[in-house]
Coordinates of C-alpha atoms in Angstrom, one line a residue:
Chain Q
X556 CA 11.8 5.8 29.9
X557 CA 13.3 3.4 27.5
X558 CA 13.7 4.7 23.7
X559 CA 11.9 3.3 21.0
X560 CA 13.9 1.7 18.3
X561 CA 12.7 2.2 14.7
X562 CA 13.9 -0.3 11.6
X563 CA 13.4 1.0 8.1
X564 CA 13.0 -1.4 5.6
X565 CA 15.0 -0.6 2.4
X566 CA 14.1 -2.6 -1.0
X567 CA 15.8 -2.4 -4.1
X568 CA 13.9 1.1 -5.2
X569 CA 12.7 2.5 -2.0
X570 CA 13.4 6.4 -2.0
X571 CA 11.5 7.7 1.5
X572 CA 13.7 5.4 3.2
X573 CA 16.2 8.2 4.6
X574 CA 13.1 10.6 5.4
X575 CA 11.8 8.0 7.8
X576 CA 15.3 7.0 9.2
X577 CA 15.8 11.3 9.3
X578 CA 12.6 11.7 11.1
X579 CA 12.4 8.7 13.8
X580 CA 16.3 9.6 14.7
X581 CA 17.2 12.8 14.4
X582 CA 14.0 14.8 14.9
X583 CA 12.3 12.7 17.5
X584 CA 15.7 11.5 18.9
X585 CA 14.8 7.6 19.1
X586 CA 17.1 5.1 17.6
X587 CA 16.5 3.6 14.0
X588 CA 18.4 1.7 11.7
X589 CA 18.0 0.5 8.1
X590 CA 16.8 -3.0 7.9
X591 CA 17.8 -4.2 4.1
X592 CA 14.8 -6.6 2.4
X593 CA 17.8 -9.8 2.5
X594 CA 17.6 -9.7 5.6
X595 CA 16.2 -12.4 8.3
X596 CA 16.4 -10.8 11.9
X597 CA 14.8 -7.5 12.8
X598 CA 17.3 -6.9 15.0
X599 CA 14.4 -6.5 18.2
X600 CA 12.9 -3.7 16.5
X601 CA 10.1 -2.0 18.1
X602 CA 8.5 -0.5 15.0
X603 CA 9.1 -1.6 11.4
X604 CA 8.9 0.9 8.6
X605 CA 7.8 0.3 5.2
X606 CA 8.7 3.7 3.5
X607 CA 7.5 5.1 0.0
X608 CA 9.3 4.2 -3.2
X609 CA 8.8 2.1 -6.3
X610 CA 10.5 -1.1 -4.8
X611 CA 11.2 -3.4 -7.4
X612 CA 10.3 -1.2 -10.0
X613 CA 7.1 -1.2 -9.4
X614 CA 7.4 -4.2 -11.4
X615 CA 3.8 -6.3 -11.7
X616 CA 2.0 -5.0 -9.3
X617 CA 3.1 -2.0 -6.8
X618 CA 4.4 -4.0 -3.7
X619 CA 3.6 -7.4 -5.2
X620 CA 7.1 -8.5 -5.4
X621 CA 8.5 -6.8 -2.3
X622 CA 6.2 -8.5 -0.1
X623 CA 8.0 -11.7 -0.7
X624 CA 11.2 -10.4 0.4
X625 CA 12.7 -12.4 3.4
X626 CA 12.6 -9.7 5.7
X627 CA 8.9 -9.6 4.9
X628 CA 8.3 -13.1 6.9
X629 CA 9.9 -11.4 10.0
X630 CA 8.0 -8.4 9.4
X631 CA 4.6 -10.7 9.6
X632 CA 5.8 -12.2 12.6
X633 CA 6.5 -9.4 14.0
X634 CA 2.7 -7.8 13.4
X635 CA 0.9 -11.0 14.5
X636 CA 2.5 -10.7 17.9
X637 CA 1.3 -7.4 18.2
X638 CA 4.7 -5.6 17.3
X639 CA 4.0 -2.3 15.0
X640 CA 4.2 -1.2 11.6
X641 CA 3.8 1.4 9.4
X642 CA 3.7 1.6 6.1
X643 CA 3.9 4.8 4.0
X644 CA 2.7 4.8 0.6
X645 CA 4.6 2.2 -1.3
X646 CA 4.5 0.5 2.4
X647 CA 1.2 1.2 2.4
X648 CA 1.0 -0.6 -1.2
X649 CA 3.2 -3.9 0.6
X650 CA 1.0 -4.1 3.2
X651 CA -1.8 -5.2 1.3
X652 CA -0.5 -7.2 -1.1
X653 CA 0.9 -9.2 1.8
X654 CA -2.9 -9.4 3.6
X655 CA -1.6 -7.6 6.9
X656 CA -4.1 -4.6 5.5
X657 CA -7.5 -5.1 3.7
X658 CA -8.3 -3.3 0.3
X659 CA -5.8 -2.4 -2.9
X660 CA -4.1 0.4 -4.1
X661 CA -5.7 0.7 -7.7
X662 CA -4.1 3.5 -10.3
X663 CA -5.2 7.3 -9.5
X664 CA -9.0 7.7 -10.7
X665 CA -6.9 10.4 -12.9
X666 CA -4.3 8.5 -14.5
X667 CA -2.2 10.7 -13.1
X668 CA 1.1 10.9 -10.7
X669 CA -0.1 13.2 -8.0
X670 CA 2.4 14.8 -5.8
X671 CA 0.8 17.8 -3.8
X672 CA -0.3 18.7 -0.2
X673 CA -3.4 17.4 0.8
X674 CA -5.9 17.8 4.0
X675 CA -6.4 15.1 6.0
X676 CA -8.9 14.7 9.3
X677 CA -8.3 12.3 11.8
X678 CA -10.6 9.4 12.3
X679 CA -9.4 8.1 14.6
X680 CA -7.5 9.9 17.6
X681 CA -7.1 6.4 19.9
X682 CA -4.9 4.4 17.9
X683 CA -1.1 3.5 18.6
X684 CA -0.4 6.0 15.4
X685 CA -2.6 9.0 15.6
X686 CA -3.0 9.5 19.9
X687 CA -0.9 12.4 19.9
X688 CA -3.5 14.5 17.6
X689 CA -7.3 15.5 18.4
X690 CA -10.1 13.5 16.8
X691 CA -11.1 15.5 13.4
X692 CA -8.0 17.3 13.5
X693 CA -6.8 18.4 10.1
X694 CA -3.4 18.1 9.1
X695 CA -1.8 19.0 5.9
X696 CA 0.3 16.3 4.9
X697 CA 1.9 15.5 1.1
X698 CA 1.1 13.2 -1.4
X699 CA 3.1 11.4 -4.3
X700 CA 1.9 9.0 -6.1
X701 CA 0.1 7.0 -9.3
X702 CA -1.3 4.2 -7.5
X703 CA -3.5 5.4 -4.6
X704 CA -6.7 5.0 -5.2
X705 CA -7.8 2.8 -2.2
X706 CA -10.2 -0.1 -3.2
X707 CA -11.9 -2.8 -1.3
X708 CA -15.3 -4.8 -1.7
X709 CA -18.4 -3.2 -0.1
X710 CA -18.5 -6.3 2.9
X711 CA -14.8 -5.1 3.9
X712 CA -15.3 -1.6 3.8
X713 CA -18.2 -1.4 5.7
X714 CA -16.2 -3.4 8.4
X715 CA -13.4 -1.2 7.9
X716 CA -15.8 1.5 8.9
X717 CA -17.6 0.2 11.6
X718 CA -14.2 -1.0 13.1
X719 CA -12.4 2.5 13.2
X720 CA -10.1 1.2 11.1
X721 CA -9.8 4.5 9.0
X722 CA -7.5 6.7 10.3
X723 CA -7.1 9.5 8.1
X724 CA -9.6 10.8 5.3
X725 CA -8.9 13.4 2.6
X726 CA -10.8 16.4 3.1
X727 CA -11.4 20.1 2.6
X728 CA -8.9 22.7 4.8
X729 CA -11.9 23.0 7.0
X730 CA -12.3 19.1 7.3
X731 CA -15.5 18.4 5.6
X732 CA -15.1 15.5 2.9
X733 CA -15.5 16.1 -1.0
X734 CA -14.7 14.6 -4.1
X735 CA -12.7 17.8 -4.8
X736 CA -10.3 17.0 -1.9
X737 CA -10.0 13.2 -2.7
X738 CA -6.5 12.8 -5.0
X739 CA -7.2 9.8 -6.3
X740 CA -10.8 8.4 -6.4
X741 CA -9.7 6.1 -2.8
X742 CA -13.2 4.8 -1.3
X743 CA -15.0 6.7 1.1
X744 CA -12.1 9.4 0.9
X745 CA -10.0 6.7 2.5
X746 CA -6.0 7.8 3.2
X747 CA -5.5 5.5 5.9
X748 CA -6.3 2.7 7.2
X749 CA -5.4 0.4 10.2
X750 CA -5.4 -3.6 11.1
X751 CA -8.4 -5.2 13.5
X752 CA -6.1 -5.3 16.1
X753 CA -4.6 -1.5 15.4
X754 CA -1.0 -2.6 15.5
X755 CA -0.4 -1.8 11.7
X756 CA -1.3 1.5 9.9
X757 CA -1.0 1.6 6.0
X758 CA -1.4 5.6 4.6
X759 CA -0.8 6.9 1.2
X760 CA 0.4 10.7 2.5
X761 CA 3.5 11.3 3.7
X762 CA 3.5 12.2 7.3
X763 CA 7.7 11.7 7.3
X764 CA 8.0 14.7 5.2
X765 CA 6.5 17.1 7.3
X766 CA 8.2 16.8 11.1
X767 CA 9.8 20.1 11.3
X768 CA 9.3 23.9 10.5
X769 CA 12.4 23.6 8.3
X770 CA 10.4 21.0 5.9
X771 CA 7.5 23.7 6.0
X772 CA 5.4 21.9 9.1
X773 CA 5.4 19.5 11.5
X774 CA 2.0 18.1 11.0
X775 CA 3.4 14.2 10.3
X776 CA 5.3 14.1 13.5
X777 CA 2.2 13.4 15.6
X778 CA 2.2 9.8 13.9
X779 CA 5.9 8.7 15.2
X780 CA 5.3 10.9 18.4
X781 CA 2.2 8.6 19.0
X782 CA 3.9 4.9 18.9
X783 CA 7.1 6.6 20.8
X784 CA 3.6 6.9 23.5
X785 CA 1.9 3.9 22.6
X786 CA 5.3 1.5 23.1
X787 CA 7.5 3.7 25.8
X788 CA 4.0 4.4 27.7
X789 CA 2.7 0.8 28.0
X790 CA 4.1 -1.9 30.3
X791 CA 7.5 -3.2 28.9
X792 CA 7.9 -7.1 27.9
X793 CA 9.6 -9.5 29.7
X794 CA 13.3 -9.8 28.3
Chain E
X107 CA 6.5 -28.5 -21.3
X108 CA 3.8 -26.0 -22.0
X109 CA 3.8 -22.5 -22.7
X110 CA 0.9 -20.4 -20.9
X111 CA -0.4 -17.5 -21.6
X112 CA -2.3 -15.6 -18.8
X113 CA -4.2 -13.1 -19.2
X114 CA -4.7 -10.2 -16.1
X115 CA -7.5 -7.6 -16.2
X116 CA -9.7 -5.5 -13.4
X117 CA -12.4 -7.2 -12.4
X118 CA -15.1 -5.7 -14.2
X119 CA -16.8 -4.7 -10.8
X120 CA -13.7 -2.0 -10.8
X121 CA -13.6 0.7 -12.8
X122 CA -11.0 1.3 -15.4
X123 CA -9.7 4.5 -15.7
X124 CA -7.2 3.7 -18.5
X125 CA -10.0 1.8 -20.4
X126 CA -11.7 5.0 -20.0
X127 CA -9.3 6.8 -21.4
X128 CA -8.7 4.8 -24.5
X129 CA -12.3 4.8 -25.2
X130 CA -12.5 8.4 -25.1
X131 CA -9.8 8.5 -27.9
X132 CA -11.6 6.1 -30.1
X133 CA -14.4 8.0 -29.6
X134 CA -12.5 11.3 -31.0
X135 CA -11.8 9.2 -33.9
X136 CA -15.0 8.5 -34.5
X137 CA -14.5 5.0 -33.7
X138 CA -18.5 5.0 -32.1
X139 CA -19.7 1.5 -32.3
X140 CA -16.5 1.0 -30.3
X141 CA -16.7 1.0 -26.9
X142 CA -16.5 -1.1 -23.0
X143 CA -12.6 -0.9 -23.4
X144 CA -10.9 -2.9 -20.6
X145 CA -7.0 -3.0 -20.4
X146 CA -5.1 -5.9 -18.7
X147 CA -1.9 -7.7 -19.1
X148 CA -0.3 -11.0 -20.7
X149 CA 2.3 -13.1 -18.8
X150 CA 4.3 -16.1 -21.3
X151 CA 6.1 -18.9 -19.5
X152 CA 7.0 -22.2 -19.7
X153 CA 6.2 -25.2 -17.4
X154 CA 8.3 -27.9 -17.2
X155 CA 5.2 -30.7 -16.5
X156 CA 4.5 -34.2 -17.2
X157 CA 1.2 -33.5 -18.2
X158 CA -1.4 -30.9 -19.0
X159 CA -3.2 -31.3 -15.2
X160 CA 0.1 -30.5 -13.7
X161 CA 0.9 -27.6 -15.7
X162 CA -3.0 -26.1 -14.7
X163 CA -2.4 -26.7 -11.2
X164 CA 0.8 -25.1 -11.0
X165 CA 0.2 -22.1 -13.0
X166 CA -3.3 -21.8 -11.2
X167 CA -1.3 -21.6 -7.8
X168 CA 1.2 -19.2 -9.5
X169 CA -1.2 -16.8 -10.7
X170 CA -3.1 -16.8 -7.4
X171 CA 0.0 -16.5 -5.2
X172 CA 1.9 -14.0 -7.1
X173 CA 0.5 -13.0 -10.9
X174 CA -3.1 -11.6 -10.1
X175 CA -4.2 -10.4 -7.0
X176 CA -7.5 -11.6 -6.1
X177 CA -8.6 -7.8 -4.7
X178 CA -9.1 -6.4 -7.4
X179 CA -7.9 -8.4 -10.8
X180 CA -8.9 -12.0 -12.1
X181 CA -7.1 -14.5 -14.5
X182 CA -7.9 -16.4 -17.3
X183 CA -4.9 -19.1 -18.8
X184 CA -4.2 -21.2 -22.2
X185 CA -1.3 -24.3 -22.4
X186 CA 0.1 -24.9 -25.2
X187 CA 2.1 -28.1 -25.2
X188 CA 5.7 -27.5 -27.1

């Protein structure tokens, strides 16, 4: 079975960069390598990662300036031919700006920076990022942020519904949804959320963090264990 | 050359949570026929343009590429010619 090579996309700011690269290397043993945002070749990447930070400073917008990084143009041509990508919180942030992902990342409902663990329950167990868990599953995964809150018009959400697009929703420990368990006002609990085509997943929690007992549980590891499924599992492309 | 001045806020569809915020302060102060506070942001620059179409175009296409994004903010402009 051929590895899976990961690329983890490092802008001026990012900070989660070396838990991805940590977690798709040495604790699920496939290859990665840091892609930096000057960059114009992806190097035949099978999944990009957009990992958490305050690229650019946060500077305008959260992910408005990153997403015209040069890299970023690969990065789109790498999703519209059906390559992967991830991207975890402030990638999660990118991804909209740039259109690959419907909705915004408004500021918490709060105000306020949240950085705690939170419940989430799997939407969707079929996608390229979530196979390896049950459907409703509840994982506890982290959260740090101050612009989470997810936000889209009611047309697009009721598509993103209808679609499966969600993949994770914050809820209670025992997986029913509140407004209690919600850390930042997103719509419809929303914590992630997937493309049409389900080859690019955008989620606010930090599933990087938590993919070995040492870091307190393994609950994120499911998502990178999935896509080493979803790519190593299906029929290899013609070189 | 003009000088623009754009102006960035929620869309008022959105809720504002630091509005909210600020309104509750004035409120505290007994500020009460105060109130619907919105917060947004103003962006200066210059445009180097023949003429005052040009300049709209151009700053038009900057704010909706780049300055505002369309999701969840709108945009509002002035030139001033210098």
């Amino acid at each position: 079975m051929a590895g899976v090579k990961f690329g983890v996309v490092v802008f001026p700011g990012s900070n989660c960069d070396h838990d991805a690269y940590h977690a798709t290397k040495h604790v699920l043993g496939e290859s990665a390598e840091f892609l930096w945002h000057k960059e114009s070749d992806l190097r035949g990447v099978d999944v990009v990662v957009l990992p958490g930070g305050f690229s650019y400073g946060d500077y305008l917008r959260c992910g408005a300036i990153s997403r015209f990084s040069s890299v970023m143009k690969e990065v789109v041509k790498h999703a519209e031919n059906g390559g992967h990508v991830i991207g975890i919180c402030n990638g999660f942030q990118v991804l909209t700006e740039l259109g690959l992902l419907p909705g915004a990342l408004l500021r918490n409902e709060s105000l306020k920076f949240v950085c705690k663990d939170v419940h989430l329950r799997v939407e969707n167990a079929e996608g390229a990022f979530t196979n390896r868990y049950e459907k409703n599953a509840v994982l506890q995964i982290p959260v740090a942020h101050g612009e989470g809150n997810f936000y889209t018009d009611s047309e697009t959400l009721k598509s993103i519904e209808d679609n499966g697009q969600v993949a994770f929703r914050y809820v209670e420990k025992d997986g029913t949804v509140s407004a209690a368990a919600n850390p930042n006002g997103s719509l419809n609990n929303i914590a992630g959320i997937t493309n049409q085509q389900g080859n690019v997943l955008g989620m606010m929690p930090h599933p990087e963090r938590v993919v070995e007992q040492l870091l307190g549980s393994s609950d994120g590891l499911g998502v990178f264990e999935s896509l080493v499924d979803t790519i190593a599992g299906s029929v290899p492309a013609l070189k | 050359m003009y000088k623009a001045t754009i102006t960035v806020k929620l869309r008022p569809s959105i809720l504002d949570p630091e509005g909210k915020a600020i309104e509750h302060a004035l409120q505290s102060l007994e500020y009460t026929r105060l109130s619907g506070v919105r917060v947004g942001k103003e962006i200066e620059l210059t445009v180097d343009a023949e003429d005052a179409a040009t300049a709209e175009k151009l700053v038009d296409e900057a704010c909706s590429k780049l300055l505002a994004n369309p999701v969840m903010e709108d945009y509002t402009f002035e030139l001033q010619e210098l």
